[in-house]
Tab-separated table of C-alpha atoms and ligand atoms in Angstrom:
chain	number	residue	atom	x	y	z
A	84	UNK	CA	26.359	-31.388	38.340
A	85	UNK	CA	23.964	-32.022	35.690
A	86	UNK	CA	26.021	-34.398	33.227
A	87	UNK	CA	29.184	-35.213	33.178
A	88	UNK	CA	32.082	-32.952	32.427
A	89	UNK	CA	33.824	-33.937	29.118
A	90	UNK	CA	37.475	-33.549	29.675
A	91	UNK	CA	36.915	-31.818	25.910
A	92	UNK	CA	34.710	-29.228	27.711
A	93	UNK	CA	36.901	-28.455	30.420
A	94	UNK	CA	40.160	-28.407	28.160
A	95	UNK	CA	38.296	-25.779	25.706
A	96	UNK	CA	37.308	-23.356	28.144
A	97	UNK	CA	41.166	-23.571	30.099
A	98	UNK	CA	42.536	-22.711	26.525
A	99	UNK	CA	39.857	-19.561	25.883
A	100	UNK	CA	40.191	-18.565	29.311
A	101	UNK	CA	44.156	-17.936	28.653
A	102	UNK	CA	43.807	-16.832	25.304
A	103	UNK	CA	41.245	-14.159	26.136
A	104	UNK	CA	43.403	-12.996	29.282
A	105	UNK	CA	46.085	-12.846	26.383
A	106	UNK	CA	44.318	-10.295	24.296
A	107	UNK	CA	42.929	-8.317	27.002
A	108	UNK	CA	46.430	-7.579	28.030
A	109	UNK	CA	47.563	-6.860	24.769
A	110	UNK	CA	44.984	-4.183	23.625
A	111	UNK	CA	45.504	-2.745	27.432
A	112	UNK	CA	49.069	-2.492	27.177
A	113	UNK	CA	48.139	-0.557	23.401
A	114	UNK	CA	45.784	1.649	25.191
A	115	UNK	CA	48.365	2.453	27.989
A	116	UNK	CA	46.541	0.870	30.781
A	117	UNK	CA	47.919	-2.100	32.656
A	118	UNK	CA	46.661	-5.824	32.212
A	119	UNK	CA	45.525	-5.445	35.879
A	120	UNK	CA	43.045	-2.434	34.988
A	121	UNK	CA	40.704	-4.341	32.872
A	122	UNK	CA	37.885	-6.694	34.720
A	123	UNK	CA	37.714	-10.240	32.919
A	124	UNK	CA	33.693	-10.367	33.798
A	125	UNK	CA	32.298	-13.978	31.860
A	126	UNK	CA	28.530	-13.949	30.782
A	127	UNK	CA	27.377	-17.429	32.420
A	128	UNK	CA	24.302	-17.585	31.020
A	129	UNK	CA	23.122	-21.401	30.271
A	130	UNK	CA	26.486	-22.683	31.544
A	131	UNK	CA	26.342	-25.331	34.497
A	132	UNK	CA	28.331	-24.419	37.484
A	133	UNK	CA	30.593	-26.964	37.324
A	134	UNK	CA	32.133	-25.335	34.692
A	135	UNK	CA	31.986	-21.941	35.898
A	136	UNK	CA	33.551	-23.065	38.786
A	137	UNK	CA	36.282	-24.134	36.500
A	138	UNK	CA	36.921	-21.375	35.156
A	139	UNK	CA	36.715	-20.133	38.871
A	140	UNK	CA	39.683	-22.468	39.446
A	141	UNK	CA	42.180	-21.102	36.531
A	142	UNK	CA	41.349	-17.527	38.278
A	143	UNK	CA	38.372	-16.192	36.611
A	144	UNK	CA	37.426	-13.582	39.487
A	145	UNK	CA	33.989	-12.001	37.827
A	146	UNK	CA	30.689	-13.585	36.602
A	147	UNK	CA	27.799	-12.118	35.532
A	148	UNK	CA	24.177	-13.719	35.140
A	149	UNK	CA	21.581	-12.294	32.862
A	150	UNK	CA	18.155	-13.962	33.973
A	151	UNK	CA	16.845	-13.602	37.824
A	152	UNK	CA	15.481	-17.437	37.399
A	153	UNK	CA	18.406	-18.876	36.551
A	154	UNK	CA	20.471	-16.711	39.113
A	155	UNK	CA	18.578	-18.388	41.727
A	156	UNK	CA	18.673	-21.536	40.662
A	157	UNK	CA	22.656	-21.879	40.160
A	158	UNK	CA	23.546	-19.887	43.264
A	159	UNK	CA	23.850	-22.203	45.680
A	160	UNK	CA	26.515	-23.789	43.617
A	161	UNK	CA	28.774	-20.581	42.814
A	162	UNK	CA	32.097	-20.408	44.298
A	163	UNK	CA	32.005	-17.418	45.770
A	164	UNK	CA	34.369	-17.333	47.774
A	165	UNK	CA	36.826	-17.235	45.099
A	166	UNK	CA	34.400	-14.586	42.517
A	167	UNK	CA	32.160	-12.309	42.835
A	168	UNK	CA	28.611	-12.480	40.904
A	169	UNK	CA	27.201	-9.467	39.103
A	170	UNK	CA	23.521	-8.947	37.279
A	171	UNK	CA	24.218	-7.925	33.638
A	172	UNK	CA	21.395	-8.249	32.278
A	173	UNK	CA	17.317	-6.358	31.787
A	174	UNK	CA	15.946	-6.562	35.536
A	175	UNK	CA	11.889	-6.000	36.583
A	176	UNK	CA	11.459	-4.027	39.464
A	177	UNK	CA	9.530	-6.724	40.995
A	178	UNK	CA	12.469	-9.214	40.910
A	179	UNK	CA	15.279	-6.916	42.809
A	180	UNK	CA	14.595	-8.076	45.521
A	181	UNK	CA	14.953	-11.731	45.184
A	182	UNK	CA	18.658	-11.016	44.003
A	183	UNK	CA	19.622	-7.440	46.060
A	184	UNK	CA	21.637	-9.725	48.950
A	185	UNK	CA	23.172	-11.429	46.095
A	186	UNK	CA	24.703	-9.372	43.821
A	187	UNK	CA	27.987	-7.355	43.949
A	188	UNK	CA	26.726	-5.384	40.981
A	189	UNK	CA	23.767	-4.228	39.116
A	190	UNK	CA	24.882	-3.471	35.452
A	191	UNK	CA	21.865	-2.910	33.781
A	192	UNK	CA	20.161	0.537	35.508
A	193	UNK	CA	18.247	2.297	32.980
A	194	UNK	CA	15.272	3.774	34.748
A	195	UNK	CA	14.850	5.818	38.000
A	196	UNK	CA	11.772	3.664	38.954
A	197	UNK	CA	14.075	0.634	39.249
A	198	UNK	CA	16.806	2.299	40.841
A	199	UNK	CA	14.199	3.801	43.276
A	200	UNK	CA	13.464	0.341	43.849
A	201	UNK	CA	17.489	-1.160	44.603
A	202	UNK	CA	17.920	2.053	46.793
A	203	UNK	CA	14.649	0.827	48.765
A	204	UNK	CA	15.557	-2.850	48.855
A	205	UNK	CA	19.189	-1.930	50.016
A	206	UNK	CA	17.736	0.190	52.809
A	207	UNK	CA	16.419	-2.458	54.144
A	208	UNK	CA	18.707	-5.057	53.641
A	209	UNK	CA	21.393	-2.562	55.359
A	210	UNK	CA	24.000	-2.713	52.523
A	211	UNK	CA	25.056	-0.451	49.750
A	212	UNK	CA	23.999	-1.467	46.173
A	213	UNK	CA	26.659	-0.842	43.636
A	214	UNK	CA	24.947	-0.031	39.699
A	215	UNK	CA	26.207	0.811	36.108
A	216	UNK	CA	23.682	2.922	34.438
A	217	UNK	CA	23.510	1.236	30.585
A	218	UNK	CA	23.055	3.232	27.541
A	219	UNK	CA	21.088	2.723	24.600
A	220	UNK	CA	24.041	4.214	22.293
A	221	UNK	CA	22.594	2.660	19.371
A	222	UNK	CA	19.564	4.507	20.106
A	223	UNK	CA	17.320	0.617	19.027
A	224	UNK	CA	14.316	0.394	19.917
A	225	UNK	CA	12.764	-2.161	21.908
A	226	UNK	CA	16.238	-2.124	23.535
A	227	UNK	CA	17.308	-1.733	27.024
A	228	UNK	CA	19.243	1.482	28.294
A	229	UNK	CA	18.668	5.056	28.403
A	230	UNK	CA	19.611	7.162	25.920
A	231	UNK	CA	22.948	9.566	26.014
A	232	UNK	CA	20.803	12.971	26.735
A	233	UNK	CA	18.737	11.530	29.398
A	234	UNK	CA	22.122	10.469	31.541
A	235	UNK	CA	22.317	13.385	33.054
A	236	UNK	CA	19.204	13.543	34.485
A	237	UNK	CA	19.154	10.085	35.875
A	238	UNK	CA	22.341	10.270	37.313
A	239	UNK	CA	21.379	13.545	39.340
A	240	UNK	CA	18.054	11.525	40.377
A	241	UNK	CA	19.678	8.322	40.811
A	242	UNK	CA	22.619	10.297	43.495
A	243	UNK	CA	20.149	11.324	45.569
A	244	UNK	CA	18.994	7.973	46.521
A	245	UNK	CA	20.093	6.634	49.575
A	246	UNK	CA	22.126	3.299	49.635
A	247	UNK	CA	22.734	2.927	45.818
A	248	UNK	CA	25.956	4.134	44.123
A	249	UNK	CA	26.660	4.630	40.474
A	250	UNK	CA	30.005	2.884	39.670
A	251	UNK	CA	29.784	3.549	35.857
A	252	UNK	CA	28.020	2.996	32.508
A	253	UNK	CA	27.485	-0.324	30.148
A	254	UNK	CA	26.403	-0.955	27.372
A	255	UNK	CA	25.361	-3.326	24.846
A	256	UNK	CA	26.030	-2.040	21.360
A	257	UNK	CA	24.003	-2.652	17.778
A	258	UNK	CA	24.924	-5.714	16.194
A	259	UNK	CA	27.569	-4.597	13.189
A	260	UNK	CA	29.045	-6.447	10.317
A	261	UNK	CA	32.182	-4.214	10.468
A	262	UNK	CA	34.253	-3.769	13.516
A	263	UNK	CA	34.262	-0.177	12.602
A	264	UNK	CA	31.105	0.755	13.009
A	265	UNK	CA	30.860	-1.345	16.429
A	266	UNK	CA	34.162	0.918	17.639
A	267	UNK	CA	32.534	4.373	16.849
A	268	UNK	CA	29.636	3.527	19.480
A	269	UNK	CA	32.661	2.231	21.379
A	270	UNK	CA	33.977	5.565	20.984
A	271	UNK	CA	30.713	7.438	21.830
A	272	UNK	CA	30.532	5.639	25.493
A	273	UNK	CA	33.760	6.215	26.339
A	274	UNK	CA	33.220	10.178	25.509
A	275	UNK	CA	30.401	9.476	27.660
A	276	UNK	CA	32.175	8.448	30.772
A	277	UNK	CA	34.927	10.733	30.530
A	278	UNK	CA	32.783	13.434	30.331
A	279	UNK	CA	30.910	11.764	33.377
A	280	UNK	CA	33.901	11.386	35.277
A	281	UNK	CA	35.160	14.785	34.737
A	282	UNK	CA	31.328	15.949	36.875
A	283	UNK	CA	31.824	15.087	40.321
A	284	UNK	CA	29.101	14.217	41.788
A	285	UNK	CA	27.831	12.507	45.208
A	286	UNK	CA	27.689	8.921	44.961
A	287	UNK	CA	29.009	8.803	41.684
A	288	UNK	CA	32.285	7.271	40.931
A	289	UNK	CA	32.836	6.962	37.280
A	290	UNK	CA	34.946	3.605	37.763
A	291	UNK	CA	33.639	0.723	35.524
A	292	UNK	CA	32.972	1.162	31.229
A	293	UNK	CA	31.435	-1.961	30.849
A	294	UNK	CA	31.477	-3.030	26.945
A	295	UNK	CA	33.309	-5.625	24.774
A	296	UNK	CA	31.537	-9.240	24.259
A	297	UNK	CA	32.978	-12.188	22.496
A	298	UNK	CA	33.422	-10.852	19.269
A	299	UNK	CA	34.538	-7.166	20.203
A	300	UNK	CA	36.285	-7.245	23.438
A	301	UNK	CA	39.467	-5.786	21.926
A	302	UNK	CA	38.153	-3.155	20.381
A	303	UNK	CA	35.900	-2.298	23.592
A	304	UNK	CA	39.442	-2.199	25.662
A	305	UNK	CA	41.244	-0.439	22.956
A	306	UNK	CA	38.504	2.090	22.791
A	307	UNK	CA	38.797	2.292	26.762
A	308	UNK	CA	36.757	0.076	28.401
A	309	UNK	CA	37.746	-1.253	31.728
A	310	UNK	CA	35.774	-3.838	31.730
A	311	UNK	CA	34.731	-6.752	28.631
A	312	UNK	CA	31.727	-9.198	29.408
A	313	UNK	CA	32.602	-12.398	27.437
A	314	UNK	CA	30.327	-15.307	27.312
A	315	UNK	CA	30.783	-18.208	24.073
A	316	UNK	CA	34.004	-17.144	23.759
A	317	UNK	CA	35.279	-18.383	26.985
A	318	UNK	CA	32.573	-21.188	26.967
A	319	UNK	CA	31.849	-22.112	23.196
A	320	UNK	CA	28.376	-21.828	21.775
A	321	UNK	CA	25.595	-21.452	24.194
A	322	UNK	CA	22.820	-23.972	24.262
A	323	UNK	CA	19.465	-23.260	25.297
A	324	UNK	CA	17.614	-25.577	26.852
B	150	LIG	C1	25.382	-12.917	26.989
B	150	LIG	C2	25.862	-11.563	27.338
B	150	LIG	C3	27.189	-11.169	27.074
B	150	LIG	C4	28.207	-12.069	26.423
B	150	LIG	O1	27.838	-12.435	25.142
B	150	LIG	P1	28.861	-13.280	24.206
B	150	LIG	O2	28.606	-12.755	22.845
B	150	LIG	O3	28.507	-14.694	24.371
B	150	LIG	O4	30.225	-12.960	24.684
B	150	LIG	C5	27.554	-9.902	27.453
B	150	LIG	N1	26.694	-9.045	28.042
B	150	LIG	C6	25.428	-9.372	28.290
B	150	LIG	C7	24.533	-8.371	28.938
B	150	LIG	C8	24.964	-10.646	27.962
B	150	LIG	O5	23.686	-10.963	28.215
């Protein structure tokens, strides 16, 4: 532990954690889906462990890191027994394999030369790496994710690989001033993975639609997504150090 834990700290993030579990239940019970069907992930990024393991304690059962560096760093001190730790966020080919034996997920696929590269390091590692391909739907530039008409492709090249297995698509949407605009590339994705779903495919199990942060979460679930990465909602503003 790093500093010590305000009780303040600690109190904040039981409340969020409760009041976000809230609200994912209620826009999954509006969408028809069960409480149960939606994954609670929390973006850790620049939170101490301590406190992740806190949230750990109320039942938090998914985090996700964004950095390899800072993966590493905090992952002797994950409770893991009780979670499970994903990657969520851009990942070098040169850095898989410092995380492959460590992750339960790879969210952030977007090219076939690093999923050549998690197929290789699982090979050798003798385990089965499970990835979400993410989508540019905003079509940005200078942003992560492939773009909706190369999917297809990359899944087909992608299922051919041995030891890798698409679980899904993510995304991380344009930043929008109206919740409207953020819910029509909401819409878009989950077009996306039905249409996905509906091609079977080897090694492809069209499972996860990761979307939804801490200002859109609802409207990712209500839209359809199974599972909402929330970070400074459940653990206040980040600070960078
Ligand atoms: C940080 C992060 C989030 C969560 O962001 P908040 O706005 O703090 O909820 C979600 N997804 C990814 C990939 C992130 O890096």
């Amino acid at each position: 532990m790093t500093e010590k834990l305000s009780r303040e700290v600690l109190d904040n993030v039981r409340a969020n954690y409760f009041e976000i579990k809230e609200n994912i239940a209620r826009a999954a019970e509006k969408s028809g889906r069960k409480p149960e069907e939606i994954t609670f992930l929390a973006a850790t990024k620049t939170v101490e462990p301590a406190v992740i393991n806190y949230a750990v304690s109320l039942g938090l059962k998914h985090i996700g890191e964004n950095k390899v560096q800072e993966l590493l760093s905090k992952y002797e001190e994950y409770d893991l027994k009780n979670c499970e730790l994903q990657f969520i966020g851009h990942l070098q080919t040169n850095k898989v394999r410092q995380i492959i034996d460590k992750v339960a997920m790879i969210q952030s696929v977007d090219s076939r030369k690093l999923a050549a590269e998690i197929s290789k390091q699982s090979v050798k590692n003798g385990i089965v790496s499970n990835i979400l391909i993410e989508v540019n739907i905003g079509r940005e530039e200078n942003k992560s994710g492939v773009l909706k008409e190369e999917l297809d492709e990359l899944i087909g090249k992608i299922s051919e690989m041995p030891n890798i297995k698409i679980r899904g698509l993510m995304t991380v949407p344009p930043i929008c001033k109206e919740k409207i605009e953020v819910c029509k590339f909401f819409d878009e994705m989950y077009q996306l993975f039905i249409d996905f779903s509906c091609k079977k495919s080897d090694n492809v199990c069209m499972d996860y639609l990761s979307m939804g942060m801490s200002d859109d979460y609802e409207e990712a679930v209500l839209s359809g997504a199974n599972m909402v990465r929330v970070g400074s909602r459940l653990f206040g503003q980040r600070i960078y150090r």
